[in-house]
Structures are given as structure tokens and as C-alpha cells.
Amino acid sequence: MTYQPPTGGRDLFPVDVAQKRWIEDRIEAVFQRWSYQRIITSTVESMDTLMAGGAIQQSEVIELNSRGERLGLRPELTASIARAAVTRISNYPQRLYYHANVFRRSSTGSQGGQHEAYQAGVELLGASGSLADVEVLLIMADCLKALGLEHWHLLLSEASLTSSLLEPFPPGVRQQVKVAIANLDRVTLETLSLSNDLKALALNIMDLRGEPRSVLTKVSQLDLSAQQRQSVSSLKNLIDLLENTLENPPRLVLDLSLMQTFEYYTGVVFEAVVRTEHTCEVVGQGGRYDNLLSLFHPDHKSYPGVGFVLNGETLQQILQPHLPAVVAESEWLVVPINHSAAAAAITHAQTLRQTDTLTRVELSLDPSLPEDQLRQFATECKVANIAWVSAQGDVKVEKLTD
């Protein structure tokens, strides 16, 4: 019998891990430069927590067998962090970041997506307004710059504005209209049972995307309420701040057809899209959620929040040509020249490892191997030095690389 990972799972071998760490290290350095602190939440959450924000369908959650309590593996981090923050944090704003694995039941079975994925992101809790939104967007831009990504653009939308524009549609058909607009499905919109005015409105909303100022002009020409005009003004302010603060800003696209599946978004929503040779890939997304924390607070006290997530697997695929192709090489191979030299070799290896800087030291475990074979092994593994150790503790150093 050959044992394989479960459907939707995969193993990460040393080179995979080295590439993953290369990405994570650069992202984490950006988070820390912005004074964000790492948070680690439970991998297992109650189903009530996972479903509270409307972020995911229950069918997508990987549920666990438990004694009476309904539990599941986290499919995303924002709800978990919101739950943790309102129970343990009393001072705001809070700047938090995470690197974590998430789990979601794949709809494509053994031929498609993974059940487990890796994400990194930030949550800025207790801060509202354009300045907080811009901070989060600038952090995401810094992350992509740190990874060396150049050909990317930023899609912006406003969840409350788009939702309010959909209010004229009858409740029974509103969700179909929303999905069709999000998928740019003009055929469905034209075939839905709608009045000519509502059909024209749906098609108009779907076409509200492009150069930000041009789109804002089109939106402003609609019959807007005072609240909708305030949302348009906030978008304009956000775009002005981005254009004035981003060094070599990416192409900005205002796209009111952009509708995140997460229902808890209340303000700005966004996606970072990277152009590759053959397609475009979404590498990150996020938005503002000003009502989510109140769902977990014992007194339903509300705190604003905004954040984003970067998709580890997608980034790893795009960056593949630039990622390390080998694991880190050892600086030393310590060889006992015979069986009697084993203790002295172990002691010398320990001494090498105890330097102030990270020194990778490998101990040869078979003193009977010929010197030529050990030298060939060290050369193939790109070990920098061999330390030949005698039983008396005498060390002969052989340098293999310059």
C-alpha cells in the first residue's frame, strides 16, 4: 500500500519550505517596519465564530468531530482575530499581523484546489477613515515591492456604495444581479426578469470601472443619496492620498463591480492583481469591516477595522524563477577520523554552532567512510569546509570553497 496525503493536502519539502520562508521573511520585515505585532490564533474555532461574519459558506468549512461542540478549521483569519481582540484587548488602535495556514473544503475535488493554504496579512483594529485605509494599502504595496513584483495594479471599490446601488432591485433577484455584476456576466443581466430601468441600472453598475476619476464622474451623475455622495467623497479622498504618497504608484482601477464574497465588508474593498506572461493573478485582497468586531463583543460594542491578506501559494507560483532553488548549504562538515574520535567530533561541532552568527554544521555519522567519498559528498552538497577531528581533539581544516 502506498500512503499519500489526503485529497486537497500536500507535503512541503525543504526547497518548498525555503521558498515559502523567503517570501514570508520579506513580508514580515515590512509588517514590522510599520510597527505591526504578530498574533497567533487557534487553528480550531467554533462554527459560530467561523460563520458569524458571513465570510464563508458552511459547506466550505472542514468540520471536526467533537463531543457536542460544533468545531471547524479556520478558513480565514479575520474573524478569529476579531474574536480574540474583543475578548483580550482594551486599548485601540491595534496593529496586528499573521502568517498562518487556513483550511477550506475544495469544490474541485482531487483534480483541483488544495484544502490547506498559507496566508499572511494585517488587521488594523480601532481606526476608521481614509488615513487608516491608506496605511493598509501602502503596507500591501510595500510587501509587493519587497518581493520584487513590478507589473501589478490595484482594484478599488466601496462595499457600502455598491450595496446601496443594488437596493432598488427586488430582494428575490438582488443576489442574482450581484453575482452577475461581480462576474461581469452581461448575458445573465440582459435575460433576468427586470424592468427596462432596472436592467439599465444593473448594466450601468457593471460598467462603472476604469480610470478612477472618470468612474467617479460617472457615479456622481447618478441620482445619489447624501450617504452615497459621502461614500464617493471618501473614495476620492482615498485615491488622492494614494496617488500623492505611493512611490511609483501602481495602476489604480476603480471598479464598482468588484464585490468580495465576504459579507462583512462595509467600506473600501480592494484586490492586488499581478500580470503574468499568460494571465492575471489576484495575489492579495482586503477591505474595511466596521461591524465585525461587534458580533463577538459581549456587549456588542463596535470597533472599526481594515485589513488585507496575501495569498502564499499564488505568490510562490509567480515568483518561482526568483526563489531559491536549493536549501541553505552547510558551512562545515565535521568528520571523526575513526570511531574513537566520535566524542571529540561532537564537541567540536557544538563549538562551531555556538558562534554569535548562525553557522550550519553537519556531523558525519559514519567514521568508516573513505576520505574521498566524504570529500565528494561535501563538494556535491556545497559544504564550505571539512573539519577532520582526531580522538585527541586535534582538528585539521580543509577549505573546499573560496
PDB file of N, CA and C in Angstrom, residues 7-43:
ATOM      1  N   THR A   7      -6.756  13.919  -0.014  1.00  0.00           N
ATOM      2  CA  THR A   7      -7.187  14.772  -1.113  1.00  0.00           C
ATOM      3  C   THR A   7      -7.230  16.224  -0.652  1.00  0.00           C
ATOM      4  N   GLY A   8      -6.595  17.094  -1.422  1.00  0.00           N
ATOM      5  CA  GLY A   8      -6.573  18.504  -1.052  1.00  0.00           C
ATOM      6  C   GLY A   8      -5.423  18.882  -0.147  1.00  0.00           C
ATOM      7  N   GLY A   9      -4.585  17.916   0.227  1.00  0.00           N
ATOM      8  CA  GLY A   9      -3.420  18.197   1.064  1.00  0.00           C
ATOM      9  C   GLY A   9      -2.136  17.995   0.278  1.00  0.00           C
ATOM     10  N   ARG A  10      -1.050  18.558   0.774  1.00  0.00           N
ATOM     11  CA  ARG A  10       0.252  18.332   0.127  1.00  0.00           C
ATOM     12  C   ARG A  10       1.366  18.489   1.145  1.00  0.00           C
ATOM     13  N   ASP A  11       2.505  17.881   0.844  1.00  0.00           N
ATOM     14  CA  ASP A  11       3.680  17.965   1.703  1.00  0.00           C
ATOM     15  C   ASP A  11       4.627  19.029   1.157  1.00  0.00           C
ATOM     16  N   LEU A  12       5.275  19.751   2.052  1.00  0.00           N
ATOM     17  CA  LEU A  12       6.278  20.744   1.667  1.00  0.00           C
ATOM     18  C   LEU A  12       7.658  20.195   2.019  1.00  0.00           C
ATOM     19  N   PHE A  13       8.492  20.000   1.009  1.00  0.00           N
ATOM     20  CA  PHE A  13       9.839  19.502   1.214  1.00  0.00           C
ATOM     21  C   PHE A  13      10.796  20.682   1.425  1.00  0.00           C
ATOM     22  N   PRO A  14      12.047  20.410   1.814  1.00  0.00           N
ATOM     23  CA  PRO A  14      12.944  21.511   2.208  1.00  0.00           C
ATOM     24  C   PRO A  14      13.033  22.669   1.222  1.00  0.00           C
ATOM     25  N   VAL A  15      13.101  22.411  -0.088  1.00  0.00           N
ATOM     26  CA  VAL A  15      13.173  23.530  -1.041  1.00  0.00           C
ATOM     27  C   VAL A  15      11.866  24.320  -1.023  1.00  0.00           C
ATOM     28  N   ASP A  16      10.726  23.612  -0.944  1.00  0.00           N
ATOM     29  CA  ASP A  16       9.433  24.312  -0.847  1.00  0.00           C
ATOM     30  C   ASP A  16       9.405  25.209   0.383  1.00  0.00           C
ATOM     31  N   VAL A  17       9.894  24.667   1.500  1.00  0.00           N
ATOM     32  CA  VAL A  17       9.904  25.434   2.742  1.00  0.00           C
ATOM     33  C   VAL A  17      10.842  26.631   2.635  1.00  0.00           C
ATOM     34  N   ALA A  18      12.002  26.438   2.012  1.00  0.00           N
ATOM     35  CA  ALA A  18      12.944  27.549   1.837  1.00  0.00           C
ATOM     36  C   ALA A  18      12.314  28.668   1.008  1.00  0.00           C
ATOM     37  N   GLN A  19      11.578  28.304  -0.029  1.00  0.00           N
ATOM     38  CA  GLN A  19      10.918  29.316  -0.860  1.00  0.00           C
ATOM     39  C   GLN A  19       9.812  30.018  -0.093  1.00  0.00           C
ATOM     40  N   LYS A  20       9.049  29.245   0.670  1.00  0.00           N
ATOM     41  CA  LYS A  20       7.983  29.823   1.487  1.00  0.00           C
ATOM     42  C   LYS A  20       8.567  30.801   2.504  1.00  0.00           C
ATOM     43  N   ARG A  21       9.656  30.408   3.144  1.00  0.00           N
ATOM     44  CA  ARG A  21      10.288  31.283   4.138  1.00  0.00           C
ATOM     45  C   ARG A  21      10.871  32.534   3.489  1.00  0.00           C
ATOM     46  N   TRP A  22      11.406  32.419   2.283  1.00  0.00           N
ATOM     47  CA  TRP A  22      11.951  33.577   1.565  1.00  0.00           C
ATOM     48  C   TRP A  22      10.868  34.629   1.397  1.00  0.00           C
ATOM     49  N   ILE A  23       9.677  34.183   1.016  1.00  0.00           N
ATOM     50  CA  ILE A  23       8.550  35.105   0.853  1.00  0.00           C
ATOM     51  C   ILE A  23       8.112  35.661   2.200  1.00  0.00           C
ATOM     52  N   GLU A  24       7.939  34.784   3.179  1.00  0.00           N
ATOM     53  CA  GLU A  24       7.448  35.213   4.482  1.00  0.00           C
ATOM     54  C   GLU A  24       8.397  36.199   5.156  1.00  0.00           C
ATOM     55  N   ASP A  25       9.705  35.953   5.055  1.00  0.00           N
ATOM     56  CA  ASP A  25      10.675  36.837   5.709  1.00  0.00           C
ATOM     57  C   ASP A  25      10.587  38.255   5.184  1.00  0.00           C
ATOM     58  N   ARG A  26      10.429  38.395   3.879  1.00  0.00           N
ATOM     59  CA  ARG A  26      10.361  39.735   3.282  1.00  0.00           C
ATOM     60  C   ARG A  26       9.047  40.442   3.638  1.00  0.00           C
ATOM     61  N   ILE A  27       7.973  39.678   3.667  1.00  0.00           N
ATOM     62  CA  ILE A  27       6.694  40.266   4.055  1.00  0.00           C
ATOM     63  C   ILE A  27       6.713  40.659   5.529  1.00  0.00           C
ATOM     64  N   GLU A  28       7.248  39.779   6.371  1.00  0.00           N
ATOM     65  CA  GLU A  28       7.267  40.053   7.804  1.00  0.00           C
ATOM     66  C   GLU A  28       8.113  41.279   8.130  1.00  0.00           C
ATOM     67  N   ALA A  29       9.202  41.469   7.412  1.00  0.00           N
ATOM     68  CA  ALA A  29      10.033  42.658   7.635  1.00  0.00           C
ATOM     69  C   ALA A  29       9.242  43.934   7.363  1.00  0.00           C
ATOM     70  N   VAL A  30       8.402  43.911   6.329  1.00  0.00           N
ATOM     71  CA  VAL A  30       7.553  45.077   6.033  1.00  0.00           C
ATOM     72  C   VAL A  30       6.561  45.301   7.174  1.00  0.00           C
ATOM     73  N   PHE A  31       5.892  44.237   7.611  1.00  0.00           N
ATOM     74  CA  PHE A  31       4.920  44.375   8.695  1.00  0.00           C
ATOM     75  C   PHE A  31       5.573  45.005   9.930  1.00  0.00           C
ATOM     76  N   GLN A  32       6.767  44.547  10.260  1.00  0.00           N
ATOM     77  CA  GLN A  32       7.424  45.041  11.462  1.00  0.00           C
ATOM     78  C   GLN A  32       7.889  46.483  11.302  1.00  0.00           C
ATOM     79  N   ARG A  33       8.307  46.861  10.086  1.00  0.00           N
ATOM     80  CA  ARG A  33       8.696  48.262   9.871  1.00  0.00           C
ATOM     81  C   ARG A  33       7.514  49.207  10.069  1.00  0.00           C
ATOM     82  N   TRP A  34       6.311  48.722   9.848  1.00  0.00           N
ATOM     83  CA  TRP A  34       5.112  49.529  10.066  1.00  0.00           C
ATOM     84  C   TRP A  34       4.604  49.387  11.506  1.00  0.00           C
ATOM     85  N   SER A  35       5.388  48.730  12.359  1.00  0.00           N
ATOM     86  CA  SER A  35       5.086  48.583  13.785  1.00  0.00           C
ATOM     87  C   SER A  35       3.860  47.705  14.054  1.00  0.00           C
ATOM     88  N   TYR A  36       3.671  46.687  13.215  1.00  0.00           N
ATOM     89  CA  TYR A  36       2.624  45.704  13.472  1.00  0.00           C
ATOM     90  C   TYR A  36       3.196  44.557  14.296  1.00  0.00           C
ATOM     91  N   GLN A  37       2.372  43.991  15.170  1.00  0.00           N
ATOM     92  CA  GLN A  37       2.779  42.918  16.069  1.00  0.00           C
ATOM     93  C   GLN A  37       2.091  41.624  15.656  1.00  0.00           C
ATOM     94  N   ARG A  38       2.822  40.519  15.772  1.00  0.00           N
ATOM     95  CA  ARG A  38       2.264  39.239  15.334  1.00  0.00           C
ATOM     96  C   ARG A  38       1.259  38.688  16.335  1.00  0.00           C
ATOM     97  N   ILE A  39       0.183  38.114  15.830  1.00  0.00           N
ATOM     98  CA  ILE A  39      -0.816  37.417  16.627  1.00  0.00           C
ATOM     99  C   ILE A  39      -0.979  36.010  16.068  1.00  0.00           C
ATOM    100  N   ILE A  40      -1.154  35.040  16.960  1.00  0.00           N
ATOM    101  CA  ILE A  40      -1.401  33.659  16.567  1.00  0.00           C
ATOM    102  C   ILE A  40      -2.708  33.229  17.220  1.00  0.00           C
ATOM    103  N   THR A  41      -3.677  32.867  16.415  1.00  0.00           N
ATOM    104  CA  THR A  41      -4.970  32.432  16.940  1.00  0.00           C
ATOM    105  C   THR A  41      -5.142  30.935  16.749  1.00  0.00           C
ATOM    106  N   SER A  42      -6.165  30.405  17.367  1.00  0.00           N
ATOM    107  CA  SER A  42      -6.415  28.972  17.334  1.00  0.00           C
ATOM    108  C   SER A  42      -6.713  28.496  15.911  1.00  0.00           C
ATOM    109  N   THR A  43      -6.139  27.358  15.556  1.00  0.00           N
ATOM    110  CA  THR A  43      -6.442  26.739  14.261  1.00  0.00           C
ATOM    111  C   THR A  43      -7.875  26.227  14.237  1.00  0.00           C
TER     112      THR A  43
END
